[in-house]
């Protein structure tokens, strides 16, 4: 049923977490958290380890007892429901395949528990095996599979349940870089094909950026920003999001705003073109610049004077590490350019793409 | 190419090796000698034993002492040898084994996977049970069994073995189950398996080694038990160990050393067989108390 439901009610909130609190002993891991996931949406929960993203996923799955709040899935209040009755399929970081069962046994275990007739089980297993290209592996045990194959089977075990919502708990973290990139693309293709709602936990911001329709960045049990990947990248809501998203990360210059200009050390920059509502004067502020939004300007153009410290060739381009008034600033430059160590350059940031933060509240201006 | 190349040669007869193997051999001889004496004595006739020389192999091999120990030796008024005790022990062992492992494994599973309010306290109380000396509980248990109508019966002993085996076995199972990946349990819950479904279809099949270890602990422990047997059984339900004691320590008539040796060897045969059949797992059973909590 859900396998071909497509994106019927794209705007309806499909999974809805309302005022969710989860305490572990006296520690509040999640604090009155609200989040709405639309039908067919791919939502990524992104954050550093210990931010509560996995806890949130486990709460949605019903694998962790919640302290307060409600969970709604598909218009049903499932707060007190067993995991099996929530219409979810889940994929774990450690694969969690049943080691003593064959791949076929792993895929059919959930269906057998539903007391589904054998022929229907067989049909479903075969269909999922075809989707994930694991047909030749059906008679093997997990021990005889590679990491990528195991993760495929784990995904298959979620798919075969024909769930409305798929929950992924860092499914690619145990794989090597190449395989991770491959499976990432495959997951995206899978989502495009199935159109199911998917909630995906990761600490890898590349995974988050590439897969998500929307990303929720979490810290200390609180959602910092919930937005599309581009929005998140271009207009981070606060200093934490700005620092967490993007690789190489955003360079931060601490200074102050006065007379419509940003002052850092003995230098200053005009804030013309900054799209936020930058105040004319503010005591302490932080200017965040992404490496690709800074150009090395020819002499005479207004900009920040910097000293080149290091050059990292990345293949497609180079990353120039410079020093501006004692602060590190990285700049993405074309491969052809040459900037020897110790040479002095002028950096011209694109103010329209820059981010300004209040140094006190750390919120975006 | 000159100079060292490839794997470094190992000398078989290095000073260290000679020392290690020498010591091992010496210790082995020390421990095997009594067994040698027992086997040799059990194969000799009484006149030959009286000549002394306990280390010498028999001049005339006889299996009569074994036959007598098994089928003819007298304890009290019964003269049917150890066979009665052997079958009693088997009848005690099998239900105790099955029951104690079944209950303890479910205990351990509930305590590791389905933590409930107070489960840690429950566990601590259970473990404390392992440190209470049996002697303290002897009289209360006698009264308990009497009022249950089980005193002196085989089922009384089964109950005692099951209960007294509970702390260490529960600890063993809980620790093992706690070391299984938690995601396995979560995946099974999402797949719709309940308490028993997860236990029987997931936890049990992936934990067979620890079941083997538990079985070894219980088989050797229950078979070698003398204390509970002598206290809670009657002459007709005495386990093999108690009967062995009664044969060996009987003060009437001639001391039949060959029969005593054969009887002792017969009684020790099962634990010995278990040990040889399951060397590595047996070691795990011995070190089970050292497993992390």
XYZ file of C-alpha atoms in Angstrom:
658
model
C 0.000 0.000 0.000
C 2.432 2.624 1.164
C 5.016 1.493 -1.351
C 3.188 3.272 -4.154
C 1.222 5.866 -2.258
C 3.384 8.594 -3.745
C 3.274 12.103 -2.370
C -0.459 12.352 -1.991
C -0.884 14.765 0.882
C 2.443 16.479 0.735
C 1.490 19.249 3.050
C -0.278 17.319 5.759
C 1.740 16.840 8.903
C 2.313 13.116 8.909
C 4.529 12.621 11.896
C 3.948 15.110 14.614
C 5.868 15.381 17.855
C 4.174 17.606 20.379
C 5.784 19.031 23.485
C 7.972 15.964 23.832
C 10.033 15.693 26.989
C 12.325 12.826 27.790
C 14.270 12.665 31.023
C 16.936 10.187 31.851
C 17.063 10.241 35.613
C 17.293 13.913 36.469
C 18.769 14.877 33.088
C 16.314 16.292 30.571
C 17.491 14.930 27.242
C 14.613 16.426 25.263
C 12.907 19.567 26.458
C 9.377 20.246 25.270
C 10.253 19.499 21.679
C 7.813 20.144 18.803
C 8.337 19.028 15.233
C 6.066 18.326 12.299
C 7.087 16.103 9.421
C 5.096 16.340 6.206
C 3.847 13.301 4.318
C 6.525 12.032 1.955
C 9.132 14.307 3.414
C 12.749 13.313 4.038
C 13.605 14.924 7.332
C 17.116 14.735 8.738
C 17.895 15.196 12.405
C 21.416 16.573 12.519
C 23.579 17.293 15.492
C 26.689 16.363 17.435
C 26.680 13.197 19.523
C 24.692 13.576 22.712
C 22.336 16.207 21.279
C 19.310 13.924 21.684
C 18.644 13.189 18.022
C 18.777 9.410 18.425
C 16.673 9.691 21.557
C 14.066 11.625 19.592
C 14.021 8.941 16.898
C 13.677 6.192 19.510
C 10.806 8.100 21.105
C 9.037 8.327 17.749
C 9.597 4.589 17.286
C 8.255 3.863 20.756
C 11.459 2.174 21.853
C 12.013 4.683 24.646
C 9.414 5.592 27.207
C 8.709 9.322 27.002
C 8.287 11.523 30.059
C 5.723 13.897 28.620
C 4.167 14.954 25.331
C 2.519 13.223 22.378
C 3.556 11.420 19.212
C 1.184 11.403 16.242
C 1.743 9.279 13.148
C -0.634 9.348 10.197
C -3.259 11.279 12.139
C -3.229 8.762 14.976
C -2.072 9.441 18.503
C 0.413 6.610 18.964
C 1.929 7.858 22.217
C 0.962 4.694 24.070
C 1.202 2.277 21.161
C 3.743 -0.530 20.850
C 6.472 0.019 18.231
C 4.967 -2.655 15.983
C 1.609 -0.857 15.895
C 2.991 2.532 14.878
C 3.391 1.784 11.197
C 7.135 2.307 11.256
C 10.161 0.535 9.876
C 13.525 1.174 11.438
C 17.127 0.835 10.330
C 19.860 0.762 12.942
C 23.462 1.875 12.844
C 24.711 -1.556 13.891
C 22.396 -3.189 11.286
C 20.975 -5.334 14.117
C 20.371 -8.247 11.774
C 19.378 -11.481 13.463
C 22.651 -13.388 13.154
C 21.151 -16.870 13.267
C 18.650 -16.275 10.465
C 19.245 -16.138 6.742
C 18.587 -12.909 4.875
C 15.209 -14.344 3.938
C 14.540 -15.111 7.599
C 15.551 -11.600 8.602
C 13.241 -10.018 6.062
C 10.278 -12.236 6.870
C 10.538 -12.228 10.690
C 8.295 -9.197 11.136
C 5.734 -10.483 8.664
C 5.630 -13.884 10.366
C 4.931 -12.115 13.633
C 1.960 -10.474 11.907
C 0.792 -13.995 11.003
C 0.752 -13.108 7.323
C 0.138 -16.051 4.933
C 3.323 -17.651 3.594
C 2.697 -16.823 -0.069
C 2.220 -13.140 0.700
C 5.399 -13.109 2.765
C 7.320 -14.711 -0.078
C 5.958 -12.179 -2.560
C 6.918 -9.224 -0.399
C 10.407 -10.537 0.344
C 11.061 -11.110 -3.334
C 9.840 -7.618 -4.258
C 12.004 -5.912 -1.639
C 14.986 -8.077 -2.509
C 14.606 -6.951 -6.109
C 14.382 -3.271 -5.168
C 17.561 -3.522 -3.110
C 19.318 -5.997 -5.414
C 19.910 -8.545 -2.686
C 18.146 -11.441 -4.411
C 21.308 -13.595 -4.676
C 21.912 -13.190 -0.930
C 18.566 -14.456 0.355
C 19.908 -17.787 1.605
C 23.020 -16.372 3.267
C 23.412 -15.518 6.908
C 24.446 -11.993 7.937
C 27.893 -13.241 8.941
C 28.613 -14.040 5.299
C 27.724 -10.549 4.053
C 29.834 -7.416 3.620
C 29.001 -4.242 5.528
C 27.201 -2.681 2.585
C 25.181 -5.829 1.961
C 24.215 -6.031 5.607
C 22.985 -2.467 5.600
C 20.985 -3.197 2.463
C 19.334 -6.130 4.222
C 18.633 -3.923 7.237
C 16.951 -1.392 4.951
C 15.075 -4.259 3.329
C 13.797 -5.395 6.699
C 12.264 -1.957 7.166
C 10.879 -1.821 3.615
C 9.251 -5.230 3.736
C 6.994 -4.103 6.559
C 5.374 -1.661 4.150
C 5.601 0.965 6.833
C 4.270 4.488 6.463
C 7.328 6.027 8.068
C 10.916 4.887 7.871
C 13.253 5.731 10.692
C 16.998 5.642 10.102
C 19.403 5.795 13.022
C 22.809 6.736 11.554
C 22.507 3.888 9.053
C 25.698 4.675 7.137
C 28.076 5.477 9.982
C 29.638 2.033 10.090
C 30.515 1.972 6.412
C 33.677 3.191 4.734
C 33.622 6.509 2.900
C 33.164 5.149 -0.613
C 30.345 2.792 0.307
C 28.706 5.502 2.353
C 28.567 7.794 -0.672
C 27.135 4.987 -2.804
C 24.431 4.013 -0.353
C 23.611 7.673 0.215
C 22.708 8.075 -3.423
C 20.776 4.834 -3.317
C 18.789 5.972 -0.305
C 17.912 9.182 -2.102
C 16.797 7.193 -5.136
C 14.788 4.891 -2.882
C 13.013 7.826 -1.298
C 12.266 9.330 -4.684
C 10.832 5.999 -5.816
C 8.798 5.138 -2.734
C 7.717 8.568 -1.630
C 7.425 7.469 2.001
C 8.023 9.738 4.924
C 11.543 9.236 6.196
C 13.234 10.486 9.333
C 16.967 10.134 9.314
C 19.403 10.722 12.147
C 23.001 11.578 11.392
C 25.927 13.606 12.633
C 27.343 13.807 9.123
C 26.367 17.132 7.617
C 27.160 16.019 4.078
C 24.618 13.219 4.443
C 22.143 15.702 5.847
C 22.667 18.246 3.059
C 22.453 15.712 0.245
C 19.502 13.658 1.469
C 17.170 16.001 3.263
C 14.107 17.903 2.184
C 14.450 19.657 5.498
C 17.057 19.448 8.227
C 16.504 19.906 11.931
C 19.748 20.887 13.629
C 19.712 19.862 17.271
C 21.801 20.757 20.274
C 21.258 19.739 23.905
C 17.784 18.408 23.166
C 16.591 21.586 21.488
C 16.016 22.150 17.776
C 18.224 25.065 16.747
C 16.886 25.464 13.244
C 14.488 23.545 11.014
C 14.916 24.500 7.382
C 15.791 23.316 3.901
C 19.463 22.447 3.377
C 20.071 25.596 1.334
C 18.382 27.877 3.815
C 20.393 26.271 6.584
C 23.607 26.732 4.671
C 23.000 30.274 3.519
C 21.169 31.702 6.511
C 22.106 29.780 9.658
C 19.873 30.877 12.515
C 22.637 31.050 15.056
C 26.314 30.628 15.634
C 26.000 26.912 16.455
C 24.231 26.029 13.215
C 26.682 28.193 11.267
C 29.632 26.375 12.762
C 28.135 22.896 12.495
C 26.953 22.980 8.903
C 29.408 23.291 6.056
C 32.758 21.693 5.377
C 35.262 23.310 5.447
C 33.444 25.256 8.078
C 32.524 28.893 8.150
C 35.233 31.306 9.284
C 34.239 33.408 12.259
C 35.558 36.903 12.818
C 34.780 38.473 16.145
C 34.571 42.242 16.116
C 32.026 45.003 16.516
C 29.615 46.984 14.391
C 29.852 50.741 14.301
C 28.643 53.247 11.732
C 27.345 50.572 9.373
C 30.751 48.967 9.229
C 32.135 45.783 10.761
C 35.359 46.395 12.619
C 37.841 43.629 13.227
C 41.146 44.548 14.814
C 42.389 47.641 12.992
C 40.415 46.948 9.810
C 36.824 47.406 8.824
C 34.332 46.353 6.161
C 31.214 48.052 4.838
C 28.074 46.064 5.620
C 26.365 47.217 2.422
C 24.403 44.441 0.825
C 23.959 42.367 4.026
C 20.452 41.045 3.710
C 19.600 40.794 7.380
C 18.710 43.762 9.539
C 22.144 44.644 10.791
C 22.001 47.383 13.400
C 23.974 50.529 12.783
C 25.930 50.008 15.954
C 26.445 46.971 18.128
C 29.112 46.381 20.722
C 30.212 42.849 19.962
C 29.312 40.936 16.841
C 30.589 37.966 14.872
C 30.924 37.899 11.112
C 30.627 34.434 9.549
C 32.038 33.905 6.069
C 31.980 30.695 4.040
C 35.191 29.950 2.117
C 33.474 30.174 -1.285
C 31.938 33.549 -0.478
C 35.280 35.265 -0.212
C 37.282 36.329 -3.216
C 40.933 37.234 -3.369
C 40.658 40.791 -4.675
C 43.113 42.619 -6.890
C 45.019 45.450 -5.264
C 43.004 48.619 -4.672
C 39.669 46.923 -3.999
C 38.270 47.371 -0.514
C 38.657 44.310 1.670
C 40.467 42.710 4.533
C 44.203 42.435 4.444
C 45.348 38.900 5.227
C 48.514 36.807 5.319
C 48.554 33.404 3.601
C 49.464 30.626 6.028
C 48.681 27.386 4.227
C 47.279 26.074 0.991
C 45.276 22.832 0.797
C 44.681 21.501 -2.725
C 41.261 19.795 -2.797
C 41.295 18.629 -6.401
C 38.546 20.803 -7.852
C 39.826 23.883 -6.067
C 42.183 24.957 -3.343
C 41.595 26.063 0.192
C 43.658 29.009 1.313
C 44.151 29.369 5.042
C 44.832 32.986 5.921
C 45.287 35.093 8.989
C 43.234 38.251 9.444
C 44.161 40.173 12.543
C 44.988 36.931 14.346
C 41.769 35.168 13.222
C 41.780 32.194 10.863
C 39.903 32.713 7.612
C 39.682 30.051 4.906
C 39.108 30.996 1.289
C 38.212 28.799 -1.652
C 40.315 29.750 -4.667
C 40.738 28.278 -8.157
C 43.521 25.712 -8.553
C 45.449 27.841 -11.047
C 46.124 30.673 -8.624
C 49.328 30.758 -6.687
C 49.655 32.293 -3.264
C 52.962 31.538 -1.576
C 53.134 31.197 2.186
C 53.545 34.509 3.944
C 52.314 36.579 1.006
C 49.807 39.341 1.693
C 46.384 39.239 -0.033
C 43.227 41.297 0.066
C 40.040 39.351 0.844
C 36.752 40.659 -0.533
C 33.779 38.926 1.123
C 30.392 38.812 -0.652
C 28.387 40.607 2.010
C 25.093 39.379 0.525
C 26.066 35.855 1.505
C 27.639 36.647 4.849
C 26.144 35.950 8.265
C 26.246 38.314 11.219
C 25.653 37.146 14.737
C 25.112 38.930 17.998
C 28.104 37.901 20.116
C 25.943 37.823 23.236
C 22.847 35.879 22.146
C 24.657 34.104 19.276
C 21.514 34.678 17.167
C 21.604 35.776 13.573
C 21.141 39.511 12.973
C 71.000 -10.238 0.130
C 72.725 -10.949 3.352
C 71.647 -10.420 6.941
C 68.394 -11.422 8.638
C 65.461 -11.979 6.349
C 61.953 -13.379 6.660
C 60.444 -14.632 9.902
C 62.759 -14.831 12.875
C 63.708 -18.461 13.598
C 62.298 -19.852 16.792
C 64.354 -22.245 18.869
C 62.313 -25.143 20.191
C 64.712 -26.020 22.981
C 65.277 -22.554 24.404
C 65.966 -22.199 28.113
C 62.507 -20.665 28.662
C 60.720 -23.506 26.916
C 62.590 -26.159 28.883
C 61.657 -24.419 32.108
C 57.993 -23.936 31.209
C 57.399 -27.430 29.886
C 59.453 -28.978 32.666
C 57.328 -27.272 35.291
C 54.110 -28.204 33.503
C 55.148 -31.828 33.320
C 56.103 -31.930 36.974
C 52.778 -30.437 38.030
C 50.863 -32.786 35.725
C 52.578 -35.803 37.277
C 51.767 -34.488 40.742
C 48.073 -34.216 39.908
C 47.786 -37.334 37.777
C 49.505 -39.645 40.207
C 46.465 -40.099 42.499
C 44.327 -40.925 39.471
C 46.933 -43.480 38.398
C 46.932 -45.049 41.849
C 43.135 -45.188 41.871
C 42.834 -46.816 38.464
C 45.589 -49.336 39.216
C 44.205 -50.244 42.637
C 40.694 -50.684 41.255
C 42.031 -53.276 38.817
C 43.853 -55.361 41.429
C 42.605 -58.098 43.689
C 42.763 -57.595 47.452
C 45.786 -59.933 48.017
C 47.807 -57.957 45.503
C 46.859 -54.668 47.168
C 48.023 -55.962 50.549
C 51.518 -56.449 49.118
C 51.888 -52.659 49.210
C 53.458 -50.991 46.177
C 50.514 -48.821 45.263
C 52.124 -47.415 42.085
C 52.736 -50.756 40.400
C 50.326 -51.835 37.641
C 48.271 -54.931 38.425
C 49.933 -58.296 37.835
C 46.546 -59.857 37.357
C 43.881 -57.497 35.965
C 40.414 -57.995 37.430
C 37.213 -56.073 36.797
C 35.448 -57.688 39.701
C 35.818 -54.578 41.942
C 34.029 -52.450 39.290
C 31.207 -54.941 39.009
C 30.901 -55.100 42.770
C 30.969 -51.308 43.153
C 28.292 -50.846 40.530
C 25.930 -53.688 41.373
C 26.742 -55.501 44.614
C 28.248 -53.239 47.249
C 26.132 -52.859 50.372
C 24.947 -49.659 51.978
C 22.788 -50.344 54.981
C 20.323 -53.051 54.061
C 20.533 -52.510 50.297
C 23.110 -54.507 48.428
C 22.607 -53.317 44.865
C 25.759 -51.173 44.631
C 26.097 -47.671 43.282
C 23.640 -48.202 40.450
C 20.754 -47.073 42.650
C 22.572 -43.846 43.544
C 23.507 -43.308 39.916
C 19.904 -43.426 38.757
C 18.833 -41.242 41.663
C 21.442 -38.689 40.654
C 20.243 -38.775 37.057
C 16.651 -38.312 38.190
C 17.722 -35.352 40.316
C 20.050 -33.863 37.736
C 17.863 -33.695 34.660
C 14.844 -31.833 36.078
C 17.105 -29.558 38.170
C 19.167 -28.744 35.113
C 16.226 -27.959 32.854
C 14.271 -26.069 35.487
C 17.118 -23.950 36.844
C 18.369 -22.955 33.400
C 14.889 -22.201 32.118
C 14.021 -19.984 35.074
C 17.426 -18.314 35.398
C 17.689 -17.492 31.700
C 14.262 -15.870 31.669
C 15.239 -14.005 34.848
C 18.436 -12.769 33.256
C 16.591 -11.816 30.087
C 13.973 -9.820 31.963
C 16.623 -8.129 34.077
C 18.795 -7.123 31.140
C 16.237 -6.292 28.444
C 12.991 -5.383 30.175
C 14.210 -3.196 32.996
C 11.281 -2.509 35.273
C 10.958 -0.273 38.287
C 13.084 -1.817 41.016
C 14.719 -4.361 38.690
C 18.188 -3.350 39.855
C 17.162 -3.781 43.496
C 15.657 -7.143 42.666
C 18.905 -8.165 41.026
C 20.998 -7.065 44.001
C 18.792 -9.024 46.386
C 19.144 -12.078 44.183
C 22.925 -11.742 44.114
C 23.110 -11.291 47.871
C 21.454 -14.692 48.010
C 24.649 -16.170 46.616
C 26.576 -15.031 49.686
C 24.322 -16.519 52.370
C 25.945 -19.676 53.759
C 23.823 -22.738 53.053
C 24.151 -23.911 56.656
C 22.063 -20.957 57.823
C 19.204 -21.967 55.558
C 19.365 -25.667 56.241
C 16.766 -25.964 58.957
C 14.253 -23.523 57.427
C 14.481 -25.382 54.133
C 13.908 -28.729 55.864
C 10.755 -27.342 57.441
C 9.677 -25.776 54.159
C 10.116 -29.032 52.258
C 8.333 -30.981 54.978
C 5.320 -28.700 54.848
C 5.299 -28.974 51.066
C 5.376 -32.733 51.421
C 8.599 -32.901 49.419
C 11.070 -33.733 52.149
C 13.105 -36.804 51.303
C 11.758 -36.967 47.779
C 13.682 -36.407 44.581
C 11.507 -33.427 43.727
C 12.483 -31.811 47.010
C 16.107 -31.983 45.957
C 15.230 -30.686 42.504
C 13.569 -27.679 44.097
C 16.560 -27.033 46.364
C 19.051 -27.251 43.501
C 16.927 -24.982 41.316
C 16.628 -22.298 43.970
C 20.225 -22.366 45.157
C 21.512 -22.276 41.593
C 19.423 -19.202 40.806
C 21.747 -16.324 41.873
C 24.866 -17.366 40.004
C 22.948 -18.524 36.929
C 20.868 -15.370 36.752
C 24.047 -13.309 37.013
C 25.619 -15.380 34.266
C 22.659 -14.978 31.900
C 22.030 -11.323 32.686
C 25.630 -10.411 31.954
C 25.665 -12.319 28.730
C 22.359 -10.884 27.513
C 23.484 -7.382 28.479
C 26.474 -7.820 26.191
C 24.236 -8.505 23.186
C 23.681 -5.402 21.030
C 20.649 -3.483 22.246
C 19.643 -2.736 18.659
C 18.942 -6.433 18.129
C 16.312 -6.284 20.818
C 14.904 -3.018 19.457
C 14.734 -4.383 15.925
C 12.797 -7.396 17.168
C 10.359 -5.115 18.973
C 9.775 -3.073 15.824
C 9.278 -6.393 14.026
C 6.447 -7.108 16.400
C 7.930 -9.780 18.652
C 6.822 -9.701 22.281
C 8.510 -10.752 25.536
C 8.467 -14.476 24.745
C 8.862 -14.044 21.005
C 12.089 -12.096 21.432
C 13.364 -14.526 24.040
C 12.634 -17.708 22.121
C 13.306 -16.586 18.558
C 16.131 -14.059 18.962
C 17.855 -14.124 22.347
C 17.933 -17.874 22.906
C 19.285 -18.876 19.488
C 22.096 -16.315 19.596
C 23.070 -17.238 23.172
C 23.646 -20.971 22.857
C 27.239 -20.752 24.188
C 26.102 -19.325 27.499
C 23.426 -21.993 27.788
C 26.161 -24.578 27.353
C 28.246 -22.885 30.033
C 25.280 -22.824 32.410
C 24.589 -26.480 31.708
C 28.186 -27.389 32.511
C 28.112 -25.455 35.780
C 24.867 -27.135 36.777
C 25.765 -30.676 35.687
C 29.057 -30.696 37.569
C 27.644 -28.803 40.555
C 24.536 -30.914 41.020
C 26.288 -34.184 40.312
C 29.058 -33.431 42.805
C 26.660 -32.198 45.471
C 26.914 -34.158 48.678
C 25.623 -31.689 51.234
C 22.047 -31.223 49.987
C 21.856 -34.904 49.158
C 22.765 -36.050 52.647
C 20.435 -33.523 54.302
C 17.347 -33.535 52.118
C 17.203 -37.112 50.823
C 16.343 -40.482 52.360
C 18.358 -43.694 51.909
C 16.201 -44.742 48.952
C 16.643 -41.344 47.256
C 20.331 -40.757 48.098
C 22.311 -39.404 45.161
C 25.437 -41.216 44.017
C 27.834 -39.093 46.074
C 26.111 -39.876 49.337
C 25.996 -43.537 48.498
C 29.674 -43.492 47.593
C 30.435 -42.041 50.993
C 28.385 -44.747 52.650
C 30.231 -47.478 50.787
C 33.705 -46.067 51.352
C 33.160 -45.147 54.983
C 31.417 -48.323 56.088
C 33.196 -49.655 59.133
C 32.040 -53.253 58.949
C 34.127 -56.033 57.481
C 37.266 -55.799 55.404
C 38.234 -52.490 53.742
C 37.905 -53.279 50.079
C 40.212 -50.668 48.639
C 39.731 -51.838 45.062
C 35.938 -51.549 45.320
C 36.214 -48.130 46.944
C 38.499 -46.893 44.182
C 36.213 -48.251 41.473
C 33.181 -46.689 43.152
C 34.909 -43.319 43.391
C 35.957 -43.446 39.768
C 32.439 -44.391 38.707
C 31.014 -41.417 40.579
C 33.535 -39.025 39.090
C 33.058 -40.323 35.567
C 30.298 -37.900 34.525
C 31.985 -34.628 35.553
C 35.186 -35.950 34.015
C 33.401 -36.722 30.757
C 31.774 -33.286 30.750
C 35.171 -31.721 31.272
C 36.803 -33.573 28.427
C 33.871 -32.993 26.067
C 33.701 -29.241 26.613
C 37.138 -28.004 27.658
C 36.866 -24.361 26.603
C 33.298 -23.816 27.695
C 34.126 -25.477 30.995
C 36.821 -22.868 31.581
C 34.279 -20.133 30.903
C 32.016 -21.714 33.467
C 34.765 -21.656 36.064
C 35.590 -17.997 35.397
C 31.929 -17.019 35.120
C 32.014 -15.247 38.466
C 34.637 -12.887 37.088
C 32.405 -11.636 34.288
C 31.683 -7.916 34.502
C 28.467 -6.939 36.221
